[in-house]
Amino acid sequence: MIAVMGLGFVGLTTGLGLAHRSGQQVFAYDADERKRELYKGKRISFHEPHLQEQLERYGGDRFIVCDTLAEAVAQADTIFICVGTPSSLSGETDLGDLQRAVSAYLDALEQLSQPKPYPVIVIKSTVPASTTTDVVQLLLENRGYRIGVNIGLAHNPEFLREGSAWNDFVQPDRIIIGEVDPIGAQRVRELYANFGVPIHCVSAHTAEFVKYASNSLLATMISFANELSMIAARVGHIDITQVFHLLHEDKRWQGHPAKMTDYVFPGCGFGGYCLPKDTLSLYAHAGHYGHEAVMLKAVLQVNEDIKRHIVEQIAASVQPEGTIGILGLSFKPESDDVRGAVSRDIIRLLLDRGYSRIVAYDPMAMENFHNAYELPIMYADSVEEVVNRSEVLTIVTAWRDFKDKQNLYQGKKIIDGRHYL
Ligand SMILES: NC(=O)c1ccc[n+]([C@@H]2O[C@H](COP(=O)([O-])OP(=O)(O)OC[C@H]3O[C@@H](n4cnc5c(N)ncnc54)[C@H](O)[C@@H]3O)[C@@H](O)[C@H]2O)c1
C-alpha cells in the first residue's frame, strides 16, 4: 500500500491519482491540520478541475486521510513525499521541508511495533539534481539505513500543470523514475504499470534534471517572446501579436520537415550563414533603438561557450602532440556550406591551444573548408582514415554516415559533439 506525505496540489493529485490508477489504498497525511480536516470532509481548499469529484469518489475508501503520520506509515510500504521546495532568499532551493519530512517519516518508521521489511521512499517534490542522493540518501545513511539493503529510494518528478492536474497525472506523457536502488525503482515501476504510458528508468540526477530542463525551457520561451515584444515596441510599427501568430505557422512546430525538437537539443553550437548573423543583427538592431536584448546576448555568448567546452573536453583527453580527428566540417549534414561552421571555430581554438595535428573528414565540404579558411590541418579520405590516424575523435557535424560507422570507433576516445551516437 501507498502513503503520500504533503497534500498540496501535487500530493493530493498524486494520492487520488494512484488510488484511481493503481487500485491500491492510499494513506495520506499533511502536517496542516486544517487541510486534513477539509479532505476528511471530502472538500478541497483550492480550485482544480476533477479533484473535488475524485475526492468524493475515493475519500474514506481508497484514499484515507490519516490524523497522524504514524498511521499512514504503518499501512504503507511505499511513501511519496510531495512537500514544497520553495526558493530561499539566495535563490537556492530550500530543502528544509523535505529534510524534515524524511526525518519525520523515519521517526514514524522506527516507532512501528512491526518493522517494515523494505520501505521505499519516493521523492516527488521538485529538487535540484543530486538532492536525492546527496541530501536524502545521506540523511538515511546517517540514521543507519542502507539503501538497497534495508530501504529503497527513488525520485519521480511530476509534470502536472495546475488547471489540468488530474488529466496530466492520470494520462502523463511518460513516467520518469530516478533510480537509486533497483528494488526501489521496481516498486515505483509496478505502481505505474497500468498507466499505459512509457516508463523510463534513469539515474536519480537525470530524473531530477529533466524537471528543471522542462520548466526552464518553458520560462526561456516566454521570456524570449517578451524580449522580442520589447524590441518590437522600440523599433515601432511591428504588430508583435501577428509576428508570433505567423511564427507559429512554421511547420517545424508540427515536425515538418525538420522538428523543433531538433533545435531543442544539445550540440556544439549553431553555425551556418543565417543563425549567427541574424541573431547578432537583431541584438545590434535592438541596441541601436536603445534596448539591451539580454537574452539574445546570452544566446550568442552560450554559442561561444559551448565550443570552448568541447575544446576543453578534447584537451582533457589528448596531449598537444597527439592527433585529433574531426568528423564533419559543414555547418549541418547534407550540406557542403561551411560559412560560420562550428568546425572552423573549434579547430581555431585547438590550434590556439597548441594542437598542431588535426585530421578532418567531411563527406562533402572538405574542399570548401580548405578554400574558405586555409587552416593548417590535414584532410582524410574517409571516416576509417580519421579513426586510424587520431587518438581522439570529435563529431562536429551529425552526418548519418558517422553514426552508421560507429562500430569503427570502438576503443577510441570519442567526443560526440552532437549527442547522436
Ligand atoms: N504545483 C505544481 O503545479 C507542481 C507541479 C509539479 C511539481 N511541483 C513540485 O511538487 C512539490 C509540491 O508542490 P505543491 O504545489 O503541491 O506544494 P504545496 O505547497 O501546495 O503543498 C505542499 C504540502 O506539503 C505539506 N507539508 C510540508 N511539510 C510537511 C511534512 N513534514 N509532513 C506533511 N506535510 C507537509 C504542506 O502543509 C503542504 O500542504 C514542489 O516541489 C513543487 O515544486 C509542483
Tab-separated table of N, CA and C in Angstrom, residues 118 148 179-187:
chain	number	residue	atom	x	y	z
A	118	TYR	N	11.092	-3.672	3.744
A	118	TYR	CA	11.870	-2.876	2.781
A	118	TYR	C	11.037	-1.669	2.351
A	148	GLY	N	19.261	-0.058	-0.684
A	148	GLY	CA	19.481	-1.287	-1.449
A	148	GLY	C	19.589	-2.498	-0.534
A	179	GLU	N	16.414	6.209	-10.498
A	179	GLU	CA	16.746	5.022	-9.690
A	179	GLU	C	17.932	5.272	-8.767
A	180	VAL	N	17.756	4.894	-7.507
A	180	VAL	CA	18.892	4.878	-6.593
A	180	VAL	C	19.236	3.410	-6.299
A	181	ASP	N	18.207	2.603	-6.021
A	181	ASP	CA	18.428	1.164	-5.857
A	181	ASP	C	17.395	0.426	-6.722
A	182	PRO	N	17.759	-0.731	-7.255
A	182	PRO	CA	16.861	-1.408	-8.203
A	182	PRO	C	15.522	-1.844	-7.590
A	183	ILE	N	15.527	-2.235	-6.331
A	183	ILE	CA	14.251	-2.692	-5.735
A	183	ILE	C	13.292	-1.513	-5.611
A	184	GLY	N	13.838	-0.378	-5.162
A	184	GLY	CA	13.018	0.834	-5.033
A	184	GLY	C	12.439	1.235	-6.378
A	185	ALA	N	13.280	1.225	-7.420
A	185	ALA	CA	12.823	1.633	-8.758
A	185	ALA	C	11.748	0.671	-9.264
A	186	GLN	N	11.955	-0.606	-9.018
A	186	GLN	CA	10.984	-1.618	-9.468
A	186	GLN	C	9.634	-1.423	-8.771
A	187	ARG	N	9.675	-1.072	-7.490
A	187	ARG	CA	8.435	-0.845	-6.734
A	187	ARG	C	7.645	0.301	-7.384
